[in-house]
Coordinates of N, CA and C in Angstrom, one line a residue:
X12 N -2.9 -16.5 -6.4 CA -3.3 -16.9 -5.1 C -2.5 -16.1 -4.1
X13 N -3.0 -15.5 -3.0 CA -2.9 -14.9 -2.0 C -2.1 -15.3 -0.9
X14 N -0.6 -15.2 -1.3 CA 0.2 -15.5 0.1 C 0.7 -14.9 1.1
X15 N -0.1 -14.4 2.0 CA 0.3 -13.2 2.6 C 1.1 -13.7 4.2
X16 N 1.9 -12.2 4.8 CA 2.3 -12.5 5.7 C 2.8 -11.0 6.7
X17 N 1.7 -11.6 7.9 CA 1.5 -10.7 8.6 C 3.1 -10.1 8.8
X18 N 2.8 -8.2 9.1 CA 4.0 -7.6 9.2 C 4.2 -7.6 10.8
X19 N 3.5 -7.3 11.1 CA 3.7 -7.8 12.9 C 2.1 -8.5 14.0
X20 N 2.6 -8.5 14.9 CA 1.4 -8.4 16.2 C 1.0 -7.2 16.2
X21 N 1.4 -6.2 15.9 CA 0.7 -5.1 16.4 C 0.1 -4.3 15.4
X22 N 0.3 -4.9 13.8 CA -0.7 -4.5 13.1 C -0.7 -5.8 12.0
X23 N -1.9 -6.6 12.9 CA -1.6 -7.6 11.7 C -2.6 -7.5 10.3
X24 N -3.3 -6.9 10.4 CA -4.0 -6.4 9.6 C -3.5 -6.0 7.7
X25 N -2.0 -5.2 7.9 CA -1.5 -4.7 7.1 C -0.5 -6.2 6.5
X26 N -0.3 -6.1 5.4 CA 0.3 -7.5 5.2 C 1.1 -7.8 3.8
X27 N 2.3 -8.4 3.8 CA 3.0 -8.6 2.8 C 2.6 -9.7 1.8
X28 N 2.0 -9.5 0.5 CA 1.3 -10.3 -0.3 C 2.3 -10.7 -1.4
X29 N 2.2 -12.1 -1.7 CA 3.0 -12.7 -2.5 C 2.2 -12.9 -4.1
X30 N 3.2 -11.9 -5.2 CA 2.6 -11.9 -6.4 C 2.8 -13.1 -7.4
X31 N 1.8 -13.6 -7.7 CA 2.5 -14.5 -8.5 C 3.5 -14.5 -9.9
X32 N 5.0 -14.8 -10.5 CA 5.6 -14.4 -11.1 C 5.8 -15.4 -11.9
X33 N 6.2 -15.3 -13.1 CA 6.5 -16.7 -14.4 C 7.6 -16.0 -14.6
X34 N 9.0 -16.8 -15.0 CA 9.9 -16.6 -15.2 C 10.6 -17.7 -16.4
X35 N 11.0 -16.7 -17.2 CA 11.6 -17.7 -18.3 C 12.8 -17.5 -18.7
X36 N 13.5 -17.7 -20.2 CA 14.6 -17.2 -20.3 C 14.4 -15.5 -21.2
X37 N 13.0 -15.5 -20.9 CA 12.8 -14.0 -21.9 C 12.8 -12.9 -20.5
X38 N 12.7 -13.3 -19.5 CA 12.7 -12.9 -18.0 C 11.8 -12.9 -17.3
X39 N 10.9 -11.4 -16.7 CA 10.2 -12.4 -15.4 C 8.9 -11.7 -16.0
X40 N 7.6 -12.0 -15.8 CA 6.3 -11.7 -15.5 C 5.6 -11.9 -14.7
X41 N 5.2 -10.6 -13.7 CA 4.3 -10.5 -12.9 C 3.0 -9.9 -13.0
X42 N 1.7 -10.5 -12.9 CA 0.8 -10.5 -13.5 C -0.6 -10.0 -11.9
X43 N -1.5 -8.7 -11.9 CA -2.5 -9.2 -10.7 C -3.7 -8.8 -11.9
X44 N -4.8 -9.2 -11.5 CA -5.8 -9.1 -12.6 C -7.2 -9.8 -11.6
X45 N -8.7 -8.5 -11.6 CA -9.5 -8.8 -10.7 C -9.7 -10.2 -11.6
X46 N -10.4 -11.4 -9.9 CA -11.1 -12.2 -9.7 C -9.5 -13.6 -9.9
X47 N -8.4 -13.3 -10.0 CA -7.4 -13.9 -9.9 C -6.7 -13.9 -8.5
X48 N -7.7 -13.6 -7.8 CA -7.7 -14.2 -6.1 C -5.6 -13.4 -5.6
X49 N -5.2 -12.9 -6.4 CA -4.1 -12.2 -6.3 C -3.9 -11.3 -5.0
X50 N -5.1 -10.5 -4.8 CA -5.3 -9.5 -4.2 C -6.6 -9.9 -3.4
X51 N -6.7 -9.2 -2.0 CA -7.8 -9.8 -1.5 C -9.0 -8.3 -1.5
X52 N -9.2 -7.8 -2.7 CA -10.0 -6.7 -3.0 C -9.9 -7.0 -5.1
X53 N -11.1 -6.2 -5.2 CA -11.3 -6.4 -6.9 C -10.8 -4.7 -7.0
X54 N -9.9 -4.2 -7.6 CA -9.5 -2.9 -7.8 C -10.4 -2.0 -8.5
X55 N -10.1 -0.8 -8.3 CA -11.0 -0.4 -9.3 C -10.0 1.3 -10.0
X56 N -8.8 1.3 -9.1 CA -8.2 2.5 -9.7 C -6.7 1.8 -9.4
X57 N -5.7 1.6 -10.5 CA -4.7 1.4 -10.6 C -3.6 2.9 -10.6
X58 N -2.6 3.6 -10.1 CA -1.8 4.1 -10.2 C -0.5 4.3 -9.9
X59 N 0.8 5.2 -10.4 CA 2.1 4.9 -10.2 C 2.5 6.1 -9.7
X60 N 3.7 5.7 -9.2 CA 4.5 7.0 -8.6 C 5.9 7.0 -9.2
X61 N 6.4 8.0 -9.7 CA 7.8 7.9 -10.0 C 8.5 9.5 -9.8
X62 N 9.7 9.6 -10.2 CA 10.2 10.7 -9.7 C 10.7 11.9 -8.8
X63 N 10.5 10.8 -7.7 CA 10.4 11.1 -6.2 C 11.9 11.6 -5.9
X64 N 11.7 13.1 -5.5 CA 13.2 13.5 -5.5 C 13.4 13.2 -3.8
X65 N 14.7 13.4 -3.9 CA 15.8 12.7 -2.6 C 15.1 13.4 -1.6
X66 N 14.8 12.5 -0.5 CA 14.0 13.0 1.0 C 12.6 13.3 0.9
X67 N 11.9 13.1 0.0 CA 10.4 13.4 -0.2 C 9.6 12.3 0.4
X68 N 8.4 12.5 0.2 CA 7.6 12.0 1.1 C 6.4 11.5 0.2
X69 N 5.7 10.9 0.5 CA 4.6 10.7 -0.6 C 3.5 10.3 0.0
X70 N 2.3 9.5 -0.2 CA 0.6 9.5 1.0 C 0.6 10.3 2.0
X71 N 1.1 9.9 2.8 CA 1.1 10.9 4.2 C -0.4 11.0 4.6
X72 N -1.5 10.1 4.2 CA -2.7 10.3 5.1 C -3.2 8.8 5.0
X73 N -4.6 9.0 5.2 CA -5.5 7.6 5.2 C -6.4 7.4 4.7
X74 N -7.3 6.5 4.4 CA -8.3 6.5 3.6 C -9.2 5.7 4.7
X75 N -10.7 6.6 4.3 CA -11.7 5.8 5.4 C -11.9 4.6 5.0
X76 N -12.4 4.1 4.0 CA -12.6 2.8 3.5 C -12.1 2.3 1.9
X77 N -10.6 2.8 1.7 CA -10.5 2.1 0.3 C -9.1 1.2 1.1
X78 N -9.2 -0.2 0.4 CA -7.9 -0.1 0.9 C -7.3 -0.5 -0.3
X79 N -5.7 -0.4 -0.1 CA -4.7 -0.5 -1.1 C -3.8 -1.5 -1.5
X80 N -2.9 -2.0 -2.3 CA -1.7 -2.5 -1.9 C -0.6 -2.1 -3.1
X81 N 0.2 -1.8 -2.6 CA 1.6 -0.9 -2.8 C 2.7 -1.8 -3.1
X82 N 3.0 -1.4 -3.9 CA 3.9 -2.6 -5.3 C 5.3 -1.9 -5.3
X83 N 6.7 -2.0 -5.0 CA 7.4 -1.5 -5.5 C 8.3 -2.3 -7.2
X84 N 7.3 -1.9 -7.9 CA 7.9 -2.6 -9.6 C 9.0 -2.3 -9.9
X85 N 9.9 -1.1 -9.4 CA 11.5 -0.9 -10.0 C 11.7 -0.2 -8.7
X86 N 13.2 -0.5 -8.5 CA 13.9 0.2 -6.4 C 13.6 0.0 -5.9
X87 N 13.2 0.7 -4.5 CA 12.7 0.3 -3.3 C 12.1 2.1 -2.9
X88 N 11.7 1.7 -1.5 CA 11.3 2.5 -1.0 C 10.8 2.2 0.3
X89 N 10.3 2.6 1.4 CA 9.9 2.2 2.7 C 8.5 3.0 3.1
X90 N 8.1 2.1 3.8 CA 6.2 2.9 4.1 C 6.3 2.7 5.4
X91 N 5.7 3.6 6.5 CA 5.7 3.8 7.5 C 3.9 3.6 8.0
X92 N 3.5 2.9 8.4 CA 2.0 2.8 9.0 C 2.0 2.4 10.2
X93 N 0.6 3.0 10.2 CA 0.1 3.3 11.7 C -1.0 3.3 11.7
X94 N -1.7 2.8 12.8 CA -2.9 2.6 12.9 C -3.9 2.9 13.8
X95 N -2.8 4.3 14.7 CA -3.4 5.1 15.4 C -3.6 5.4 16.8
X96 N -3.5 3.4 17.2 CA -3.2 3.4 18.7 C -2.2 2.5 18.8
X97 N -1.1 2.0 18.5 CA -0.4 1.4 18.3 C 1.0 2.2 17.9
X98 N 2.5 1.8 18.2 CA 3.7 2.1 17.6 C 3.7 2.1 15.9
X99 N 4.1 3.3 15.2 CA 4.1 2.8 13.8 C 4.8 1.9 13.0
X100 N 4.9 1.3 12.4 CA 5.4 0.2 12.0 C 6.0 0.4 10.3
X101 N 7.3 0.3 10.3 CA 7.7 0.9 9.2 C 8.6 -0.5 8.7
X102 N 7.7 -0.9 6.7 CA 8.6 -2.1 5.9 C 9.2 -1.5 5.1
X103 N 10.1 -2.0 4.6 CA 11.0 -1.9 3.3 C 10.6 -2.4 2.3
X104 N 10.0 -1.7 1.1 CA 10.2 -2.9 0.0 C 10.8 -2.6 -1.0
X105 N 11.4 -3.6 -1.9 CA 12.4 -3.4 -2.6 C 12.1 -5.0 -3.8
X106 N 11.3 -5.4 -3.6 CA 10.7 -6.8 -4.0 C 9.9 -6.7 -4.9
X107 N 10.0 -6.1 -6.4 CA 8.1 -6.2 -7.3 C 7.6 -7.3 -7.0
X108 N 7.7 -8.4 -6.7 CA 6.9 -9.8 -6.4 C 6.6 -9.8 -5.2
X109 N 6.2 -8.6 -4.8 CA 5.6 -8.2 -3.5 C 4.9 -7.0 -3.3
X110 N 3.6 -7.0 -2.6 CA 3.0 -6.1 -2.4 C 2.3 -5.7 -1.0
X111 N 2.6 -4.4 -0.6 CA 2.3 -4.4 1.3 C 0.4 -3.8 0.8
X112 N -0.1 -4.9 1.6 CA -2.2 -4.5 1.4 C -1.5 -3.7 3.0
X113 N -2.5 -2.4 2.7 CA -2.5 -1.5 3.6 C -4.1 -1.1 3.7
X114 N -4.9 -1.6 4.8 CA -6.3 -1.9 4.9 C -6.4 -0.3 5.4
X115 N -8.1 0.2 5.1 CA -8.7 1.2 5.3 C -8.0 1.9 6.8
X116 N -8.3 3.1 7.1 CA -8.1 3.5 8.5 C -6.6 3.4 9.0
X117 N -5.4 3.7 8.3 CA -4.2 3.1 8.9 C -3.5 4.6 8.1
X118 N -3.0 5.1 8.4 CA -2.2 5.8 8.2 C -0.7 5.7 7.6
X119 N -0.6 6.3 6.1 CA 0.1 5.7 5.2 C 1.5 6.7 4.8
X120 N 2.3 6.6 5.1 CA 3.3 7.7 4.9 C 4.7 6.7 3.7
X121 N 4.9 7.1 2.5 CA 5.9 6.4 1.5 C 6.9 7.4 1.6
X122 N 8.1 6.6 1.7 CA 9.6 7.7 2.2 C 10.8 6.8 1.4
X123 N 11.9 7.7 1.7 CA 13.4 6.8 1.0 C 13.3 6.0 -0.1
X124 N 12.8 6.9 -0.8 CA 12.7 6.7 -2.4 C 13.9 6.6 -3.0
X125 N 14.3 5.4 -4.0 CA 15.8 5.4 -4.5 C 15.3 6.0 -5.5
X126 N 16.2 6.5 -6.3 CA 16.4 7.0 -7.3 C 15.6 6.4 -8.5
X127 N 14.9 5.6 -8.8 CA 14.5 4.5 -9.8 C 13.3 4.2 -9.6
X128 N 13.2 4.4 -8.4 CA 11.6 4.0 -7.8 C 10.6 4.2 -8.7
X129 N 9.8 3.2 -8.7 CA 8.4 2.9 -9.8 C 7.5 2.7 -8.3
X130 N 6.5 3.3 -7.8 CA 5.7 2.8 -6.8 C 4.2 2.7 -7.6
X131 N 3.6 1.1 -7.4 CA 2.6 1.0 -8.1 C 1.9 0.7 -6.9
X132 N 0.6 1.3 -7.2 CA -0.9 1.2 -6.2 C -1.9 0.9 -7.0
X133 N -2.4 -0.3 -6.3 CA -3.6 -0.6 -6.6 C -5.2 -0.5 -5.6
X134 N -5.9 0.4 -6.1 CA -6.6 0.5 -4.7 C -8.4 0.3 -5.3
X135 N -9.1 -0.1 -4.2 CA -10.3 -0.8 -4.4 C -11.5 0.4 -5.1
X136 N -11.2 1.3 -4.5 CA -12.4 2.1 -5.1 C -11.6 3.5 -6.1
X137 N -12.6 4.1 -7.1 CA -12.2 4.8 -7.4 C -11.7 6.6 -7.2
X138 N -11.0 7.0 -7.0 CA -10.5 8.2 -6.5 C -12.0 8.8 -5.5
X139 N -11.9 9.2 -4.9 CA -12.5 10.2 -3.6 C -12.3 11.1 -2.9
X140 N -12.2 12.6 -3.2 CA -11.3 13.1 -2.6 C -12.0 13.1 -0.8
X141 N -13.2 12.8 -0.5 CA -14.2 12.8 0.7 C -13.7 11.7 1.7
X142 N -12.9 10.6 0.8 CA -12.8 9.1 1.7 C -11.1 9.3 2.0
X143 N -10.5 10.3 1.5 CA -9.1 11.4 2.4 C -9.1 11.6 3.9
X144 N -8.4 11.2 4.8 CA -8.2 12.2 5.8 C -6.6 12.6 5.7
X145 N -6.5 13.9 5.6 CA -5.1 14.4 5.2 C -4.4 14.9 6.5
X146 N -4.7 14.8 7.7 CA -4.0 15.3 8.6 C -3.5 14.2 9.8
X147 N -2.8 13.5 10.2 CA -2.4 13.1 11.4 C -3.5 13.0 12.8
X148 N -3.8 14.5 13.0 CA -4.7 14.7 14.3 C -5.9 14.6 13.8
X149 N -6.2 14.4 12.6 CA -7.7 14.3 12.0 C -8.0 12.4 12.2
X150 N -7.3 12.0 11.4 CA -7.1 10.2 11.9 C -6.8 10.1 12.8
X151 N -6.0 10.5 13.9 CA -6.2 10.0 15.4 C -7.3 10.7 16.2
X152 N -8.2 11.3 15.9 CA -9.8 11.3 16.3 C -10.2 11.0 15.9
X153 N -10.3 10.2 14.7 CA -11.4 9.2 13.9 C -10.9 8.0 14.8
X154 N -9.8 7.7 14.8 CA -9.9 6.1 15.2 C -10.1 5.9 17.0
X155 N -9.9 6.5 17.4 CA -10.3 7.3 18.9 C -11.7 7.7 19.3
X156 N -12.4 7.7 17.8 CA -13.9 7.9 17.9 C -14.0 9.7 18.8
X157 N -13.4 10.3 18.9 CA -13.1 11.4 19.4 C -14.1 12.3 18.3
X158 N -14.2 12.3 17.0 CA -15.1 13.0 15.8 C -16.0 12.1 15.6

């Protein structure tokens, strides 16, 4: 079940989702799986990130219409979004029993990678390289309607 919680007013859109976890004496399980109402999208391409050396950077663009949510399963790390006309808005996560849904059109930048970092993405459609915009000035004329 879907417990989310807006990251601000000024992008409420983007949102910290609460995974459900079973915990025992064998330790914890966290489980998302389509039509388990977990996620508010049915996935269709799961992937990880690991080995992020010190000061790197990782997404750094946007996606026209896939959206995502970003799992940190081992360390932390921090994501910086933006949504183009608004101040960007930067969370911390450091929680696997948490995941930031980062909806289509927002501009996605992953930074301050600890050493350990596992970053898991789960995103609705499968790979595109067309549904990309890789540049900064290229998303702030899309969302500007300026292109």
């Amino acid at each position: 079940m879907i417990q989310d919680k807006p990251i601000n007013e000024i992008l409420p859109e983007a949102k910290i989702l609460s995974i459900a976890t079973h915990t025992d004496e064998r330790g914890n399980l966290t489980c998302v799986q389509n039509g388990d109402n977990a996620l508010p999208f049915k996935f269709e391409r799961v992937f990880w990130i690991t080995g992020v050396p010190a000061g790197a950077t990782r997404g750094c663009h946007a996606h026209r219409t896939c959206p995502e949510v970003i799992v940190p399963v081992h360390g932390s790390f921090s994501v910086k979004i933006n949504n183009g006309k608004d101040p960007e808005t930067i969370v911390h996560l450091s929680n696997p029993n948490e995941g930031l849904y980062v909806p289509p059109m927002v501009w996605c930048t992953l930074f301050d990678f600890s050493a350990d970092a596992v970053c898991l993405c789960l995103a609705q459609y499968d790979y595109d390289e067309s549904g990309y915009i890789q540049t900064f000035g290229e998303f702030a004329e899309a969302v500007n309607g300026t292109i």
